[in-house]
Short mmCIF file of C-alpha atoms in Angstrom, two decimals:
data_model
loop_
_atom_site.label_atom_id
_atom_site.label_comp_id
_atom_site.label_asym_id
_atom_site.label_seq_id
_atom_site.Cartn_x
_atom_site.Cartn_y
_atom_site.Cartn_z
CA UNK J 1 15.28 -24.36 39.46
CA UNK J 2 16.33 -20.78 38.56
CA UNK J 3 15.97 -19.80 34.90
CA UNK J 4 19.16 -20.22 32.83
CA UNK J 5 21.61 -17.34 32.66
CA UNK J 6 21.39 -15.20 29.50
CA UNK J 7 24.10 -12.66 30.22
CA UNK J 8 26.87 -12.68 32.81
CA UNK J 9 29.42 -9.95 33.54
CA UNK J 10 32.14 -10.85 35.98
CA UNK J 11 34.88 -8.57 37.19
CA UNK J 12 34.53 -6.31 34.15
CA UNK J 13 36.70 -3.22 33.88
CA UNK J 14 36.83 -0.85 30.96
CA UNK J 15 38.71 2.32 30.27
CA UNK J 16 38.46 4.93 27.50
CA UNK J 17 42.01 6.25 27.71
CA UNK J 18 42.41 7.21 31.35
CA UNK J 19 38.66 7.39 31.92
CA UNK J 20 37.52 4.36 33.90
CA UNK J 21 34.07 3.86 32.37
CA UNK J 22 33.12 0.45 33.78
CA UNK J 23 34.28 -0.36 37.31
CA UNK J 24 34.02 -3.84 38.87
CA UNK J 25 30.91 -4.87 37.01
CA UNK J 26 29.37 -8.13 38.21
CA UNK J 27 25.94 -8.71 36.78
CA UNK J 28 23.86 -11.75 35.94
CA UNK J 29 20.74 -11.49 33.81
CA UNK J 30 18.39 -14.45 33.57
CA UNK J 31 16.74 -15.64 30.38
CA UNK J 32 13.47 -13.82 29.86
CA UNK J 33 14.32 -11.09 32.33
CA UNK J 34 13.59 -7.44 31.52
CA UNK J 35 16.32 -5.29 33.02
CA UNK J 36 16.13 -1.52 32.94
CA UNK J 37 19.39 0.39 33.29
CA UNK J 38 19.13 3.96 34.50
CA UNK J 39 21.53 6.59 35.75
CA UNK J 40 22.94 10.01 34.92
CA UNK J 41 24.59 10.58 31.56
CA UNK J 42 28.18 9.47 31.45
CA UNK J 43 27.55 6.82 34.08
CA UNK J 44 28.43 3.97 31.70
CA UNK J 45 24.92 2.68 30.90
CA UNK J 46 25.38 2.66 27.13
CA UNK J 47 28.89 1.27 27.39
CA UNK J 48 27.56 -1.52 29.59
CA UNK J 49 25.03 -2.75 27.05
CA UNK J 50 27.40 -2.21 24.12
CA UNK J 51 29.68 -4.78 25.78
CA UNK J 52 26.91 -7.38 25.50
CA UNK J 53 27.22 -7.56 21.70
CA UNK J 54 30.89 -6.67 21.43
CA UNK J 55 30.47 -3.15 20.06
CA UNK J 56 32.80 -2.31 22.94
CA UNK J 57 35.53 -4.61 24.16
CA UNK J 58 36.29 -4.97 27.85
CA UNK J 59 39.86 -4.76 29.12
CA UNK J 60 39.44 -6.97 32.18
CA UNK J 61 36.94 -9.57 33.28
CA UNK J 62 34.53 -11.55 31.14
CA UNK J 63 31.20 -11.09 29.46
CA UNK J 64 29.35 -14.32 28.65
CA UNK J 65 26.24 -14.28 26.48
CA UNK J 66 24.22 -17.44 25.91
CA UNK J 67 27.10 -19.50 27.27
CA UNK J 68 29.58 -18.00 24.80
CA UNK J 69 32.33 -15.71 25.95
CA UNK J 70 32.79 -12.44 24.07
CA UNK J 71 36.42 -12.39 23.11
CA UNK J 72 36.09 -10.19 20.06
CA UNK J 73 37.11 -12.59 17.31
CA UNK J 74 35.50 -12.65 13.89
CA UNK J 75 33.28 -15.72 13.42
CA UNK J 76 32.46 -16.41 17.04
CA UNK J 77 31.60 -12.77 17.69
CA UNK J 78 29.30 -12.74 14.65
CA UNK J 79 27.61 -15.87 16.02
CA UNK J 80 26.86 -14.11 19.31
CA UNK J 81 25.66 -11.00 17.50
CA UNK J 82 23.14 -13.04 15.54
CA UNK J 83 21.48 -13.89 18.85
CA UNK J 84 21.63 -10.37 20.29
CA UNK J 85 19.56 -7.67 18.62
CA UNK J 86 20.16 -4.00 19.25
CA UNK J 87 18.01 -0.90 18.95
CA UNK J 88 19.82 2.44 18.94
CA UNK J 89 18.91 5.92 20.06
CA UNK J 90 19.35 7.30 16.53
CA UNK J 91 17.63 4.32 14.80
CA UNK J 92 20.46 3.80 12.28
CA UNK J 93 18.22 2.41 9.54
CA UNK J 94 20.02 1.93 6.23
CA UNK J 95 18.95 5.07 4.33
CA UNK J 96 19.40 3.54 0.86
CA UNK J 97 17.18 0.54 1.58
CA UNK J 98 13.42 0.33 1.87
CA UNK J 99 11.80 -0.63 5.15
CA UNK J 100 11.34 -4.19 3.90
CA UNK J 101 14.97 -4.38 2.74
CA UNK J 102 16.17 -3.01 6.07
CA UNK J 103 14.40 -5.86 7.83
CA UNK J 104 15.35 -8.66 5.43
CA UNK J 105 18.99 -7.65 4.91
CA UNK J 106 20.52 -9.52 7.82
CA UNK J 107 18.34 -12.65 7.59
CA UNK J 108 19.21 -12.97 3.90
CA UNK J 109 22.93 -12.15 4.07
CA UNK J 110 23.82 -13.56 7.48
CA UNK J 111 21.37 -16.40 8.02
CA UNK J 112 20.92 -17.28 4.34
CA UNK J 113 17.14 -17.23 4.66
CA UNK J 114 15.45 -17.33 1.24
CA UNK J 115 14.16 -13.96 0.08
CA UNK J 116 10.50 -15.05 -0.12
CA UNK J 117 10.53 -16.37 3.40
CA UNK J 118 12.48 -13.37 4.75
CA UNK J 119 9.96 -10.99 3.18
CA UNK J 120 7.02 -12.92 4.56
CA UNK J 121 8.53 -12.78 8.04
CA UNK J 122 9.36 -9.10 7.61
CA UNK J 123 5.77 -8.28 6.72
CA UNK J 124 4.59 -10.19 9.78
CA UNK J 125 7.00 -8.14 11.91
CA UNK J 126 5.71 -4.92 10.35
CA UNK J 127 2.21 -5.99 11.42
CA UNK J 128 3.55 -6.49 14.90
CA UNK J 129 5.00 -2.98 15.09
CA UNK J 130 1.83 -1.66 13.45
CA UNK J 131 3.44 -0.41 10.22
CA UNK J 132 2.30 -2.90 7.55
CA UNK J 133 1.70 -0.15 5.00
CA UNK J 134 5.28 1.17 5.15
CA UNK J 135 7.07 -1.85 3.65
CA UNK J 136 8.15 -0.01 0.51
CA UNK J 137 8.91 3.36 2.10
CA UNK J 138 12.42 4.65 2.66
CA UNK J 139 13.49 5.55 6.21
CA UNK J 140 13.63 9.26 5.38
CA UNK J 141 9.92 9.15 4.59
CA UNK J 142 9.04 7.98 8.10
CA UNK J 143 8.63 9.82 11.38
CA UNK J 144 11.11 9.15 14.18
CA UNK J 145 8.68 6.90 16.01
CA UNK J 146 8.00 4.92 12.86
CA UNK J 147 11.72 4.59 12.14
CA UNK J 148 12.34 3.28 15.63
CA UNK J 149 9.56 0.72 15.27
CA UNK J 150 11.10 -0.42 11.98
CA UNK J 151 14.44 -0.66 13.78
CA UNK J 152 12.82 -2.91 16.37
CA UNK J 153 11.36 -5.07 13.60
CA UNK J 154 14.80 -5.20 11.99
CA UNK J 155 16.35 -6.40 15.24
CA UNK J 156 13.59 -8.99 15.72
CA UNK J 157 14.07 -10.34 12.19
CA UNK J 158 17.15 -12.23 13.34
CA UNK J 159 15.03 -13.94 16.02
CA UNK J 160 17.43 -12.89 18.76
CA UNK J 161 17.35 -14.34 22.25
CA UNK J 162 18.42 -11.02 23.72
CA UNK J 163 17.36 -7.50 22.75
CA UNK J 164 19.38 -4.46 23.77
CA UNK J 165 17.83 -0.98 23.75
CA UNK J 166 20.14 2.01 23.97
CA UNK J 167 17.93 4.95 24.92
CA UNK J 168 15.39 4.05 22.23
CA UNK J 169 13.05 6.96 22.89
CA UNK J 170 15.53 9.73 23.70
CA UNK J 171 15.57 11.10 20.14
CA UNK J 172 11.80 11.12 19.80
CA UNK J 173 9.09 13.75 20.15
CA UNK J 174 6.93 13.13 23.22
CA UNK J 175 3.95 11.98 21.20
CA UNK J 176 6.02 9.34 19.42
CA UNK J 177 7.54 7.95 22.57
CA UNK J 178 4.31 6.16 23.49
CA UNK J 179 4.07 4.25 20.21
CA UNK J 180 7.61 2.91 20.63
CA UNK J 181 7.09 2.08 24.31
CA UNK J 182 3.89 0.19 23.46
CA UNK J 183 5.83 -2.05 21.09
CA UNK J 184 8.53 -2.58 23.71
CA UNK J 185 5.99 -3.39 26.42
CA UNK J 186 4.38 -5.98 24.18
CA UNK J 187 7.82 -7.51 23.60
CA UNK J 188 8.56 -7.61 27.29
CA UNK J 189 5.70 -10.08 27.74
CA UNK J 190 7.00 -12.49 25.07
CA UNK J 191 9.77 -13.96 27.18
CA UNK J 192 12.65 -12.42 25.26
CA UNK J 193 15.52 -11.18 27.43
CA UNK J 194 15.64 -7.38 27.33
CA UNK J 195 18.22 -4.93 28.59
CA UNK J 196 16.93 -1.39 28.26
CA UNK J 197 18.84 1.81 28.88
CA UNK J 198 16.17 4.46 29.26
CA UNK J 199 14.93 7.50 31.10
CA UNK J 200 11.34 6.31 30.81
CA UNK J 201 10.53 5.54 34.43
CA UNK J 202 6.97 4.56 33.57
CA UNK J 203 8.30 1.80 31.35
CA UNK J 204 10.70 0.64 34.05
CA UNK J 205 7.92 0.52 36.62
CA UNK J 206 5.43 -1.21 34.39
CA UNK J 207 7.41 -3.99 32.69
CA UNK J 208 10.84 -4.04 34.32
CA UNK J 209 11.73 -7.12 36.38
CA UNK J 210 14.75 -5.34 37.78
CA UNK J 211 16.16 -1.83 37.81
CA UNK J 212 19.90 -1.26 37.74
CA UNK J 213 21.16 2.16 38.74
CA UNK J 214 24.63 3.16 37.53
CA UNK J 215 26.84 6.03 38.58
CA UNK J 216 30.42 6.79 37.58
CA UNK J 217 30.91 3.40 35.94
CA UNK J 218 29.57 1.34 38.85
CA UNK J 219 26.34 -0.48 39.45
CA UNK J 220 25.39 1.21 42.70
CA UNK J 221 21.91 -0.20 43.18
CA UNK J 222 19.83 -3.12 41.95
CA UNK J 223 16.24 -3.63 42.98
CA UNK J 224 12.77 -4.46 41.76
CA UNK J 225 11.04 -1.40 40.30
CA UNK J 226 8.68 -1.25 43.30
CA UNK J 227 11.55 -1.17 45.77
CA UNK J 228 13.65 1.16 43.69
CA UNK J 229 11.03 3.81 43.03
CA UNK J 230 9.54 3.77 46.53
CA UNK J 231 12.74 3.68 48.55
CA UNK J 232 16.07 3.74 46.76
CA UNK J 233 18.88 2.91 49.16
CA UNK J 234 21.72 4.67 47.42
CA UNK J 235 21.98 8.45 48.01
CA UNK J 236 23.01 9.10 44.40
CA UNK J 237 19.94 7.19 43.22
CA UNK J 238 17.73 9.16 45.62
CA UNK J 239 19.07 12.42 44.20
CA UNK J 240 18.61 11.22 40.61
CA UNK J 241 15.03 10.13 41.25
CA UNK J 242 14.13 13.30 43.09
CA UNK J 243 15.31 15.29 40.07
CA UNK J 244 13.59 13.34 37.34
CA UNK J 245 10.37 12.68 39.23
CA UNK J 246 10.08 16.25 40.50
CA UNK J 247 8.42 17.52 37.32
CA UNK U 1 32.12 33.69 -43.34
CA UNK U 2 28.70 33.20 -44.81
CA UNK U 3 29.13 29.75 -46.32
CA UNK U 4 30.07 27.06 -43.76
CA UNK U 5 29.87 24.27 -46.29
CA UNK U 6 33.59 23.54 -45.76
CA UNK U 7 32.71 22.57 -42.16
CA UNK U 8 29.20 21.19 -42.41
CA UNK U 9 29.79 18.51 -45.00
CA UNK U 10 29.64 14.79 -44.61
CA UNK U 11 33.40 14.20 -44.79
CA UNK U 12 34.42 16.81 -42.21
CA UNK U 13 31.61 16.03 -39.82
CA UNK U 14 32.35 12.30 -39.99
CA UNK U 15 35.98 13.09 -39.25
CA UNK U 16 35.01 15.18 -36.20
CA UNK U 17 32.42 12.63 -35.05
CA UNK U 18 35.17 10.03 -35.12
CA UNK U 19 37.14 12.30 -32.81
CA UNK U 20 34.19 12.54 -30.46
CA UNK U 21 34.06 8.74 -30.50
CA UNK U 22 37.71 8.53 -29.47
CA UNK U 23 37.18 11.14 -26.74
CA UNK U 24 34.15 9.34 -25.32
CA UNK U 25 35.82 5.95 -25.52
CA UNK U 26 38.89 7.24 -23.72
CA UNK U 27 36.74 8.91 -21.07
CA UNK U 28 34.52 5.85 -20.63
CA UNK U 29 37.51 3.55 -20.12
CA UNK U 30 39.15 5.97 -17.71
CA UNK U 31 35.90 6.50 -15.77
CA UNK U 32 35.37 2.75 -15.35
CA UNK U 33 38.99 1.96 -14.46
CA UNK U 34 39.53 4.96 -12.19
CA UNK U 35 36.26 4.33 -10.36
CA UNK U 36 37.23 0.77 -9.46
CA UNK U 37 40.90 1.62 -8.86
CA UNK U 38 39.90 4.69 -6.86
CA UNK U 39 37.77 2.57 -4.51
CA UNK U 40 40.63 0.08 -4.10
CA UNK U 41 43.09 2.92 -3.40
CA UNK U 42 40.72 4.56 -0.92
CA UNK U 43 40.24 1.29 0.95
CA UNK U 44 43.99 0.82 0.88
CA UNK U 45 44.57 4.23 2.37
CA UNK U 46 41.95 3.60 5.06
CA UNK U 47 43.36 0.15 5.83
CA UNK U 48 44.73 -0.53 9.29
CA UNK U 49 47.47 -2.58 7.61
CA UNK U 50 50.23 0.02 7.62
CA UNK U 51 52.28 -0.95 4.52
CA UNK U 52 49.12 -0.94 2.41
CA UNK U 53 47.95 2.41 3.70
CA UNK U 54 51.41 3.96 3.23
CA UNK U 55 51.67 2.63 -0.33
CA UNK U 56 48.21 3.91 -1.25
CA UNK U 57 48.91 7.30 0.33
CA UNK U 58 52.19 7.68 -1.58
CA UNK U 59 50.47 6.82 -4.87
CA UNK U 60 47.54 9.18 -4.24
CA UNK U 61 49.55 12.15 -2.99
CA UNK U 62 52.28 11.64 -5.59
CA UNK U 63 49.86 11.46 -8.49
CA UNK U 64 47.90 14.46 -7.29
CA UNK U 65 51.08 16.54 -7.27
CA UNK U 66 51.82 15.91 -10.94
CA UNK U 67 50.54 17.69 -14.06
CA UNK U 68 48.31 15.42 -16.18
CA UNK U 69 50.45 16.21 -19.18
CA UNK U 70 53.51 14.77 -17.46
CA UNK U 71 51.59 11.59 -16.64
CA UNK U 72 50.53 11.29 -20.28
CA UNK U 73 54.11 11.74 -21.53
CA UNK U 74 55.36 9.29 -18.92
CA UNK U 75 52.79 6.70 -19.88
CA UNK U 76 53.66 6.94 -23.59
CA UNK U 77 57.43 7.38 -23.53
CA UNK U 78 58.69 5.96 -20.22
CA UNK U 79 56.23 3.25 -19.22
CA UNK U 80 56.92 1.01 -22.26
CA UNK U 81 60.62 0.95 -21.30
CA UNK U 82 59.77 -0.03 -17.74
CA UNK U 83 57.29 -2.78 -18.56
CA UNK U 84 58.96 -3.79 -21.83
CA UNK U 85 55.76 -3.63 -23.85
CA UNK U 86 55.20 -1.13 -26.62
CA UNK U 87 52.04 0.89 -26.11
CA UNK U 88 50.07 2.52 -28.89
CA UNK U 89 49.00 6.11 -28.17
CA UNK U 90 45.44 5.17 -27.28
CA UNK U 91 46.52 2.55 -24.73
CA UNK U 92 49.09 4.94 -23.24
CA UNK U 93 46.48 7.70 -23.08
CA UNK U 94 43.91 5.43 -21.45
CA UNK U 95 46.44 4.26 -18.85
CA UNK U 96 47.52 7.83 -18.08
CA UNK U 97 44.00 9.19 -17.72
CA UNK U 98 42.91 6.20 -15.61
CA UNK U 99 45.96 6.27 -13.35
CA UNK U 100 45.71 10.01 -12.79
CA UNK U 101 41.96 10.13 -12.20
CA UNK U 102 42.13 7.10 -9.87
CA UNK U 103 44.14 9.15 -7.37
CA UNK U 104 41.54 11.92 -7.36
CA UNK U 105 38.61 9.49 -7.22
CA UNK U 106 40.34 7.75 -4.29
CA UNK U 107 40.24 10.93 -2.23
CA UNK U 108 36.59 11.53 -3.06
CA UNK U 109 35.74 7.93 -2.13
CA UNK U 110 37.73 8.16 1.09
CA UNK U 111 35.88 11.30 2.13
CA UNK U 112 32.60 9.59 1.22
CA UNK U 113 33.38 6.52 3.31
CA UNK U 114 34.44 8.62 6.29
CA UNK U 115 31.17 10.54 6.03
CA UNK U 116 29.02 7.40 6.41
CA UNK U 117 27.57 7.57 9.93
CA UNK U 118 29.40 5.20 12.26
CA UNK U 119 26.08 4.11 13.73
CA UNK U 120 25.05 2.46 10.46
CA UNK U 121 28.16 0.32 10.55
CA UNK U 122 27.47 -0.54 14.19
CA UNK U 123 23.90 -1.46 13.35
CA UNK U 124 25.17 -3.83 10.67
CA UNK U 125 27.78 -5.27 13.03
CA UNK U 126 25.12 -5.79 15.68
CA UNK U 127 23.25 -8.03 13.26
CA UNK U 128 26.28 -10.21 12.63
CA UNK U 129 27.30 -8.94 9.19
CA UNK U 130 30.98 -9.38 8.35
CA UNK U 131 33.26 -6.45 7.54
CA UNK U 132 33.24 -7.36 3.85
CA UNK U 133 29.43 -7.56 3.78
CA UNK U 134 29.12 -4.21 5.55
CA UNK U 135 31.47 -2.58 3.06
CA UNK U 136 29.63 -4.00 0.07
CA UNK U 137 26.04 -3.58 1.25
CA UNK U 138 26.13 -0.59 3.58
CA UNK U 139 29.23 1.61 3.47
CA UNK U 140 30.10 1.79 -0.23
CA UNK U 141 26.58 2.26 -1.63
CA UNK U 142 25.87 5.07 0.83
CA UNK U 143 29.30 6.63 0.29
CA UNK U 144 28.97 6.54 -3.50
CA UNK U 145 25.57 8.24 -3.41
CA UNK U 146 26.86 10.95 -1.11
CA UNK U 147 29.91 11.61 -3.22
CA UNK U 148 28.14 11.53 -6.60
CA UNK U 149 28.34 15.32 -7.18
CA UNK U 150 32.10 15.41 -6.52
CA UNK U 151 32.57 12.27 -8.58
CA UNK U 152 30.65 13.65 -11.55
CA UNK U 153 32.65 16.90 -11.38
CA UNK U 154 35.82 14.82 -11.49
CA UNK U 155 34.62 12.83 -14.48
CA UNK U 156 33.67 16.03 -16.30
CA UNK U 157 37.23 17.24 -15.74
CA UNK U 158 38.46 13.90 -17.01
CA UNK U 159 36.40 14.13 -20.18
CA UNK U 160 37.80 17.58 -20.90
CA UNK U 161 41.36 16.56 -20.04
CA UNK U 162 41.30 13.72 -22.56
CA UNK U 163 42.04 16.53 -25.06
CA UNK U 164 45.56 16.62 -23.64
CA UNK U 165 46.25 13.19 -25.11
CA UNK U 166 46.49 14.97 -28.47
CA UNK U 167 50.16 15.54 -27.60
CA UNK U 168 50.98 11.85 -27.98
CA UNK U 169 49.15 11.69 -31.28
CA UNK U 170 45.68 10.52 -30.30
CA UNK U 171 43.21 11.88 -32.81
CA UNK U 172 40.52 12.84 -30.35
CA UNK U 173 37.98 15.62 -30.82
CA UNK U 174 40.14 18.70 -30.10
CA UNK U 175 43.06 17.43 -32.18
CA UNK U 176 40.75 16.75 -35.13
CA UNK U 177 39.33 20.25 -34.80
CA UNK U 178 42.82 21.61 -35.02
CA UNK U 179 43.40 19.56 -38.18
CA UNK U 180 40.19 20.86 -39.75
CA UNK U 181 40.96 24.53 -39.23
CA UNK U 182 44.56 24.04 -40.36
CA UNK U 183 43.15 23.54 -43.84
CA UNK U 184 41.53 26.06 -46.15
CA UNK U 185 39.67 28.28 -45.42
CA UNK U 186 41.73 28.39 -42.15
CA UNK U 187 38.91 29.50 -39.91
CA UNK U 188 39.31 28.48 -36.27
CA UNK U 189 36.25 30.22 -34.83
CA UNK U 190 33.45 28.09 -36.37
CA UNK U 191 35.45 24.91 -35.71
CA UNK U 192 36.12 25.64 -32.07
CA UNK U 193 32.61 26.92 -31.50
CA UNK U 194 31.25 23.62 -32.81
CA UNK U 195 33.67 21.57 -30.73
CA UNK U 196 32.92 23.61 -27.59
CA UNK U 197 29.24 22.90 -28.12
CA UNK U 198 29.94 19.18 -28.42
CA UNK U 199 31.99 19.13 -25.20
CA UNK U 200 29.30 21.08 -23.42
CA UNK U 201 26.62 18.66 -24.55
CA UNK U 202 28.65 15.61 -23.55
CA UNK U 203 29.41 17.00 -20.09
CA UNK U 204 25.86 18.17 -19.62
CA UNK U 205 24.74 14.61 -20.35
CA UNK U 206 27.28 13.25 -17.88
CA UNK U 207 26.04 15.63 -15.19
CA UNK U 208 22.44 14.56 -15.86
CA UNK U 209 23.34 10.89 -15.43
CA UNK U 210 25.06 11.78 -12.18
CA UNK U 211 22.07 13.73 -10.93
CA UNK U 212 19.76 10.85 -11.67
CA UNK U 213 21.95 8.37 -9.77
CA UNK U 214 22.23 10.78 -6.88
CA UNK U 215 18.53 11.45 -6.39
CA UNK U 216 17.40 7.90 -7.00
CA UNK U 217 16.94 6.97 -3.38
CA UNK U 218 18.48 9.40 -0.94
#
């Protein structure tokens, strides 16, 4: 029996004005799968994953997450978002809240978890991202890598079934990239469904179950990392790989 | 001008201190009301519901185009006829200062809200927070901290402008100073120097409070 479907795009089209940013997207992601989305900038990678939690609405076709269709209405959309965590390129931690408050905010306000319990869980998550001593710090007092690890803990605090990563290491210094990738690799082995937009090919190769290559709004190639990195079929993908792997 | 006993005596100083009390009370009421009303007006102007945004914009732009003095006169002489309730000078003054400052606070708040990074709102949305929760927990607290310097400057202006309510007979600090020097020995300089010092101190205190709020976390 195949694992249940976590995310399904069918016939999705999206435009920004006259710019056709998602073209004929059909994509099924299984529960527990780790999918890495790569491609040149402007190819629609970020837009694709932003459709999974309704930060972007699609104009045609359907996106179904956990059996629920994203039709951009208040309560139902919020219910889907509770199950889908997101980690952003620029972290977006709440600057006026401590690390602990950043992590407990959504559990307390959205899930009505009691403060004591939320804080206990938050501290456990901080252990997991290796920042237990930063609970009372403010985001501005942390390095980029530390902020991104807090952002991952914040996303995990809602116990999501799906985690979306939108270029999580692109704003980081090289030496901080590893600490964030280590946390993500550990997560990939927990069985949570992950969709990761990234330029980190090492990550894709090591923990990705599937690589999706996008160009000009289309998914032009899907393959296992081994297949993709050894012999990409699509010429655009070959060109892209030759450029980023050349140095 | 060697003996200032006519100014520094219990009776005169109590009289002036009473004026300071009126000034501070008027300013405190107007700060509280205009802060809340300013946020409501700013949200109204930013609303996607057109009639609300048009109404808020007309109020804000209209009020900003008027002299404060006109608003004070209007509040005392014209408003009671419109609402059919007689207003004493203090109430009329408080309404005028609140209504006028609200329009200016609204623009500061609007700029503050627009300056909150969109990504923070998206992060909150991505965790399932409602629009109202995001506004209350994320957008407004960050906006208010960012706009604290502009807000404090506006409230300093407000505190000074309460002196204009003297024209409708409110015995606030400046008006009482005028009364003091209009009596023997008719010396305006010591009186106004003292009053200037009091205003300076009050506004300096206000600025300090603002600075503390501003630097608390960001």
